[in-house]
Short mmCIF file of N, CA and C in Angstrom, two decimals:
data_model
loop_
_atom_site.label_atom_id
_atom_site.label_comp_id
_atom_site.label_asym_id
_atom_site.label_seq_id
_atom_site.Cartn_x
_atom_site.Cartn_y
_atom_site.Cartn_z
N PRO K 1 -15.70 -13.17 21.71
CA PRO K 1 -16.25 -13.11 20.64
C PRO K 1 -18.04 -12.41 21.19
N ILE K 2 -18.21 -11.42 20.41
CA ILE K 2 -19.71 -10.80 20.58
C ILE K 2 -20.56 -12.37 19.67
N PRO K 3 -21.45 -12.55 20.62
CA PRO K 3 -22.76 -13.60 19.73
C PRO K 3 -22.88 -12.55 18.49
N ARG K 4 -23.55 -13.96 17.55
CA ARG K 4 -23.97 -13.03 16.75
C ARG K 4 -25.09 -11.99 17.03
N ILE K 5 -25.45 -11.45 15.83
CA ILE K 5 -26.13 -10.32 16.09
C ILE K 5 -27.34 -10.90 15.59
N GLU K 6 -28.48 -11.34 16.17
CA GLU K 6 -30.13 -11.71 15.17
C GLU K 6 -30.81 -10.44 15.63
N ASN K 7 -31.27 -9.64 16.44
CA ASN K 7 -32.03 -8.77 16.20
C ASN K 7 -31.53 -6.98 16.81
N GLU K 8 -32.44 -5.90 16.08
CA GLU K 8 -31.70 -4.89 16.28
C GLU K 8 -31.57 -4.36 18.18
N THR K 9 -32.05 -5.11 18.83
CA THR K 9 -31.86 -4.79 20.26
C THR K 9 -30.44 -5.42 20.28
N ALA K 10 -30.14 -6.85 20.02
CA ALA K 10 -28.72 -6.85 20.59
C ALA K 10 -27.44 -6.21 19.99
N THR K 11 -28.08 -5.67 18.57
CA THR K 11 -27.12 -4.73 18.08
C THR K 11 -27.00 -3.80 18.93
N ASN K 12 -27.46 -2.93 19.69
CA ASN K 12 -28.01 -1.73 20.27
C ASN K 12 -27.16 -2.30 21.72
N GLN K 13 -27.18 -3.23 22.11
CA GLN K 13 -26.40 -3.48 22.97
C GLN K 13 -24.97 -3.72 23.01
N CYS K 14 -24.26 -4.09 22.17
CA CYS K 14 -23.09 -4.19 21.83
C CYS K 14 -22.13 -2.85 21.07
N CYS K 15 -22.98 -2.26 19.89
CA CYS K 15 -22.21 -1.50 18.80
C CYS K 15 -22.97 -0.36 18.75
N SER K 16 -22.62 0.73 18.19
CA SER K 16 -23.30 1.53 17.62
C SER K 16 -22.84 2.32 16.99
N GLY K 17 -23.17 3.45 16.23
CA GLY K 17 -22.36 4.58 15.56
C GLY K 17 -22.31 4.49 14.11
N LEU K 18 -21.55 5.10 13.32
CA LEU K 18 -21.45 5.97 11.92
C LEU K 18 -20.87 4.35 11.40
N LEU K 19 -19.85 3.75 12.15
CA LEU K 19 -19.32 2.41 11.42
C LEU K 19 -20.34 1.29 10.82
N ILE K 20 -21.04 0.93 12.29
CA ILE K 20 -22.45 0.39 12.65
C ILE K 20 -23.44 0.26 11.20
N ASP K 21 -23.85 1.79 11.53
CA ASP K 21 -24.37 2.44 10.43
C ASP K 21 -24.57 2.12 8.90
N LEU K 22 -22.73 2.17 8.95
CA LEU K 22 -22.21 1.53 7.38
C LEU K 22 -22.73 0.28 6.94
N LEU K 23 -22.17 -0.55 8.17
CA LEU K 23 -21.99 -1.79 7.69
C LEU K 23 -23.49 -2.12 7.54
N ARG K 24 -24.39 -2.04 8.59
CA ARG K 24 -25.74 -2.34 7.80
C ARG K 24 -26.28 -1.44 6.69
N LYS K 25 -25.79 -0.90 6.06
CA LYS K 25 -25.93 -0.16 4.78
C LYS K 25 -25.45 -1.08 3.86
N PHE K 26 -24.13 -1.52 4.21
CA PHE K 26 -23.50 -2.77 3.13
C PHE K 26 -24.39 -3.92 3.17
N GLU K 27 -24.78 -4.39 4.28
CA GLU K 27 -25.27 -5.51 4.22
C GLU K 27 -26.53 -5.47 3.43
N ASP K 28 -27.25 -4.46 3.36
CA ASP K 28 -28.42 -4.31 2.49
C ASP K 28 -28.30 -4.34 1.18
N ASP K 29 -27.73 -3.38 0.82
CA ASP K 29 -26.87 -3.12 -0.75
C ASP K 29 -26.30 -4.53 -1.37
N LEU K 30 -25.57 -4.73 -0.42
CA LEU K 30 -24.60 -5.83 -0.97
C LEU K 30 -24.86 -7.51 -0.76
N VAL K 31 -26.10 -7.75 -0.33
CA VAL K 31 -27.03 -8.71 0.75
C VAL K 31 -25.73 -9.42 1.13
N PHE K 32 -25.44 -9.61 2.12
CA PHE K 32 -24.57 -10.64 2.92
C PHE K 32 -25.18 -10.53 4.44
N THR K 33 -24.48 -11.36 4.76
CA THR K 33 -24.75 -11.67 6.56
C THR K 33 -23.24 -11.30 7.18
N TYR K 34 -23.17 -11.05 8.81
CA TYR K 34 -21.60 -11.08 9.38
C TYR K 34 -21.97 -11.06 10.95
N GLU K 35 -20.95 -11.18 11.53
CA GLU K 35 -21.34 -11.84 12.75
C GLU K 35 -20.20 -10.86 12.84
N LEU K 36 -19.98 -9.49 14.50
CA LEU K 36 -19.16 -8.98 15.25
C LEU K 36 -18.82 -9.99 15.78
N THR K 37 -17.49 -9.54 16.30
CA THR K 37 -16.76 -9.92 17.21
C THR K 37 -15.22 -9.20 17.45
N ARG K 38 -15.03 -9.38 18.57
CA ARG K 38 -13.48 -8.64 19.06
C ARG K 38 -12.59 -9.35 19.26
N VAL K 39 -11.44 -8.77 19.12
CA VAL K 39 -9.99 -9.55 18.86
C VAL K 39 -9.53 -10.07 20.09
N ASP K 40 -9.13 -11.02 20.41
CA ASP K 40 -8.45 -11.64 21.83
C ASP K 40 -7.34 -10.39 22.28
N ASP K 41 -6.61 -9.66 21.17
CA ASP K 41 -5.68 -8.78 21.63
C ASP K 41 -6.15 -7.64 21.15
N PRO K 42 -6.97 -6.80 22.05
CA PRO K 42 -7.26 -5.60 22.11
C PRO K 42 -6.13 -4.44 21.34
N LYS K 43 -5.09 -4.49 20.60
CA LYS K 43 -4.63 -3.46 20.13
C LYS K 43 -4.64 -3.62 18.54
N TRP K 44 -4.65 -2.10 18.05
CA TRP K 44 -4.57 -1.45 16.77
C TRP K 44 -4.03 -2.45 15.46
N GLY K 45 -2.69 -2.48 15.75
CA GLY K 45 -2.21 -3.59 15.13
C GLY K 45 -0.79 -3.19 14.54
N THR K 46 0.27 -3.43 15.16
CA THR K 46 1.77 -3.22 15.10
C THR K 46 2.51 -4.67 14.83
N LEU K 47 3.85 -4.53 14.00
CA LEU K 47 4.47 -5.84 13.45
C LEU K 47 5.57 -5.65 14.74
N GLU K 48 6.10 -6.71 15.32
CA GLU K 48 6.33 -7.17 16.28
C GLU K 48 7.19 -8.71 16.30
N ASN K 49 8.43 -8.11 15.93
CA ASN K 49 9.38 -9.62 15.47
C ASN K 49 8.65 -10.23 14.74
N GLY K 50 8.60 -9.77 13.15
CA GLY K 50 7.81 -9.53 11.86
C GLY K 50 6.22 -10.66 12.11
N LYS K 51 6.16 -10.68 12.82
CA LYS K 51 4.19 -10.82 13.51
C LYS K 51 3.52 -9.56 13.67
N TRP K 52 2.06 -9.49 12.66
CA TRP K 52 1.04 -8.53 13.53
C TRP K 52 0.58 -9.43 14.62
N ASN K 53 -0.04 -7.90 15.41
CA ASN K 53 -0.74 -8.61 16.98
C ASN K 53 -2.17 -7.70 16.65
N GLY K 54 -2.90 -7.77 17.34
CA GLY K 54 -4.16 -7.05 17.10
C GLY K 54 -5.05 -7.22 16.01
N LEU K 55 -5.67 -6.19 15.74
CA LEU K 55 -6.74 -6.03 14.66
C LEU K 55 -6.20 -6.49 13.19
N MET K 56 -4.74 -6.33 12.87
CA MET K 56 -3.74 -6.69 11.73
C MET K 56 -3.18 -7.88 11.71
N SER K 57 -3.53 -8.52 12.96
CA SER K 57 -3.37 -10.13 13.33
C SER K 57 -4.62 -10.80 12.54
N ALA K 58 -5.67 -10.34 13.30
CA ALA K 58 -7.26 -11.49 12.93
C ALA K 58 -6.99 -10.98 11.10
N LEU K 59 -7.01 -10.22 10.76
CA LEU K 59 -6.89 -9.43 9.13
C LEU K 59 -5.77 -10.64 8.51
N VAL K 60 -4.78 -10.51 8.87
CA VAL K 60 -3.30 -11.29 8.12
C VAL K 60 -3.72 -13.20 8.22
N ASN K 61 -4.25 -13.35 9.44
CA ASN K 61 -4.48 -14.45 9.87
C ASN K 61 -5.57 -14.92 9.88
N LYS K 62 -6.66 -14.41 8.41
CA LYS K 62 -7.99 -14.60 8.47
C LYS K 62 -8.78 -15.16 9.44
N LYS K 63 -8.48 -14.78 11.00
CA LYS K 63 -9.68 -15.08 11.82
C LYS K 63 -10.77 -13.54 11.47
N THR K 64 -10.75 -12.91 10.58
CA THR K 64 -11.96 -12.05 10.58
C THR K 64 -11.70 -11.59 8.80
N ASP K 65 -12.90 -11.55 8.27
CA ASP K 65 -13.31 -10.80 6.58
C ASP K 65 -12.54 -9.41 6.29
N MET K 66 -13.11 -8.55 7.35
CA MET K 66 -12.74 -7.12 7.55
C MET K 66 -12.98 -6.51 9.01
N VAL K 67 -12.39 -5.47 9.09
CA VAL K 67 -12.24 -4.80 10.08
C VAL K 67 -13.17 -3.18 9.70
N LEU K 68 -13.59 -2.94 10.69
CA LEU K 68 -14.45 -1.35 10.44
C LEU K 68 -14.06 -0.50 11.32
N SER K 69 -12.85 0.07 11.48
CA SER K 69 -12.43 0.67 12.49
C SER K 69 -11.79 2.08 12.53
N SER K 70 -11.57 3.03 12.57
CA SER K 70 -10.44 3.96 12.66
C SER K 70 -8.86 3.70 12.53
N LEU K 71 -8.33 2.85 11.85
CA LEU K 71 -7.09 1.98 11.35
C LEU K 71 -6.46 2.95 10.95
N LYS K 72 -5.07 3.47 11.28
CA LYS K 72 -4.49 4.27 10.24
C LYS K 72 -3.87 3.54 9.19
N ILE K 73 -3.74 4.14 8.33
CA ILE K 73 -3.03 3.60 6.84
C ILE K 73 -2.06 4.27 6.98
N SER K 74 -0.70 3.09 6.53
CA SER K 74 0.66 3.18 6.55
C SER K 74 0.92 2.65 5.66
N GLN K 75 2.55 2.50 5.50
CA GLN K 75 3.00 1.98 4.27
C GLN K 75 3.35 0.45 4.88
N GLU K 76 3.64 0.24 5.83
CA GLU K 76 3.55 -0.92 6.39
C GLU K 76 2.45 -1.91 6.61
N ARG K 77 1.77 -1.08 7.12
CA ARG K 77 0.44 -2.32 6.87
C ARG K 77 -0.35 -2.21 5.44
N GLU K 78 -0.12 -1.49 4.73
CA GLU K 78 -0.63 -1.72 3.22
C GLU K 78 0.00 -2.57 2.87
N LYS K 79 1.28 -3.07 3.09
CA LYS K 79 2.08 -4.22 2.52
C LYS K 79 1.11 -5.51 2.53
N ASP K 80 0.22 -5.59 3.71
CA ASP K 80 -0.71 -7.47 4.11
C ASP K 80 -1.63 -6.89 3.80
N ILE K 81 -2.36 -5.55 3.80
CA ILE K 81 -3.85 -5.60 4.14
C ILE K 81 -4.12 -4.68 2.67
N ASP K 82 -5.51 -4.40 2.47
CA ASP K 82 -5.81 -3.50 1.93
C ASP K 82 -7.11 -2.65 2.13
N PHE K 83 -6.62 -1.62 1.85
CA PHE K 83 -7.57 -0.14 3.46
C PHE K 83 -8.77 0.12 2.07
N THR K 84 -9.68 0.62 2.25
CA THR K 84 -10.52 1.89 1.14
C THR K 84 -9.81 2.81 1.39
N ILE K 85 -10.90 3.50 0.05
CA ILE K 85 -10.44 5.22 -0.04
C ILE K 85 -10.50 5.97 1.34
N PRO K 86 -9.98 6.39 2.15
CA PRO K 86 -10.44 7.27 3.43
C PRO K 86 -11.93 8.06 3.05
N PHE K 87 -12.51 7.70 4.17
CA PHE K 87 -13.92 8.05 4.07
C PHE K 87 -14.32 8.97 4.68
N LEU K 88 -13.60 9.64 6.02
CA LEU K 88 -14.19 10.67 6.78
C LEU K 88 -12.16 10.71 7.65
N GLU K 89 -12.56 12.77 7.72
CA GLU K 89 -11.31 12.99 8.13
C GLU K 89 -11.76 13.77 9.47
N SER K 90 -11.27 13.41 10.40
CA SER K 90 -11.84 13.82 12.10
C SER K 90 -11.38 15.25 12.28
N GLY K 91 -10.07 15.95 11.58
CA GLY K 91 -9.86 16.90 11.98
C GLY K 91 -8.99 17.17 13.41
N ILE K 92 -8.80 16.12 13.68
CA ILE K 92 -8.16 16.62 15.24
C ILE K 92 -6.63 16.32 15.17
N ALA K 93 -6.20 16.99 15.42
CA ALA K 93 -4.55 17.35 15.62
C ALA K 93 -3.97 17.54 17.28
N ILE K 94 -2.90 17.17 17.00
CA ILE K 94 -2.03 17.22 17.92
C ILE K 94 -1.07 18.61 18.43
N VAL K 95 -0.92 19.03 18.94
CA VAL K 95 -0.67 21.23 19.05
C VAL K 95 0.32 20.51 20.36
N VAL K 96 1.37 21.32 19.81
CA VAL K 96 2.48 21.39 20.82
C VAL K 96 3.27 22.66 20.78
N ALA K 97 3.61 23.20 22.13
CA ALA K 97 4.42 24.85 22.37
C ALA K 97 6.02 24.29 21.00
N LYS K 98 6.03 25.37 20.16
CA LYS K 98 6.96 25.27 19.58
C LYS K 98 8.58 25.79 20.22
N ARG K 99 9.52 25.01 20.12
CA ARG K 99 10.89 25.21 20.53
C ARG K 99 12.27 24.90 19.24
N THR K 100 12.64 25.68 19.58
CA THR K 100 14.07 26.20 18.51
C THR K 100 14.62 24.87 18.68
N GLY K 101 14.92 24.28 17.94
CA GLY K 101 15.83 23.32 17.05
C GLY K 101 14.97 21.91 18.01
N ILE K 102 14.15 21.70 18.42
CA ILE K 102 13.34 20.40 18.47
C ILE K 102 12.42 19.45 17.58
N ILE K 103 11.87 20.32 17.17
CA ILE K 103 10.46 19.87 16.18
C ILE K 103 10.91 21.02 14.94
N SER K 104 11.04 20.48 13.74
CA SER K 104 11.11 21.26 12.34
C SER K 104 9.82 22.05 12.51
N PRO K 105 10.17 23.39 12.13
CA PRO K 105 9.14 24.58 11.22
C PRO K 105 7.97 23.74 10.40
N THR K 106 8.61 23.04 9.46
CA THR K 106 7.96 22.54 8.64
C THR K 106 7.54 21.40 8.57
N ALA K 107 7.49 20.76 9.63
CA ALA K 107 7.25 18.99 9.75
C ALA K 107 5.77 18.94 10.18
#
C-alpha cells in the first residue's frame, strides 16, 4: 500500500494526472478524506473460477471503497459493481488489415 497522502509533495511522488485532479475536486466538493493504495494483484479484474482478481477483487471484497481508473465497463463487471457514467472517451482504436472471411466488415 502507498502511505496516506499527507501533503502535496507526497501526492506528487506517487500519483498525478486527470484522475488525481478529479479525486481532489471530489475531496473539496464532497468533504471527505481518502487514502491511496495499490492492489496486491496488479490486474484490472477478470472473473476466474467464480472469483474476481485485481481491482475488481478489491472492490467486491470491500478492501477499497472506489477505484479511479480506466476500467472497461462490461456486463460481467456491472453485475458486481456500480460504474459512473463514462466521463472520458480516449478515441484509441485497434486497426487491423482487412482480410476476407476472417472478420466481419460490420464488426
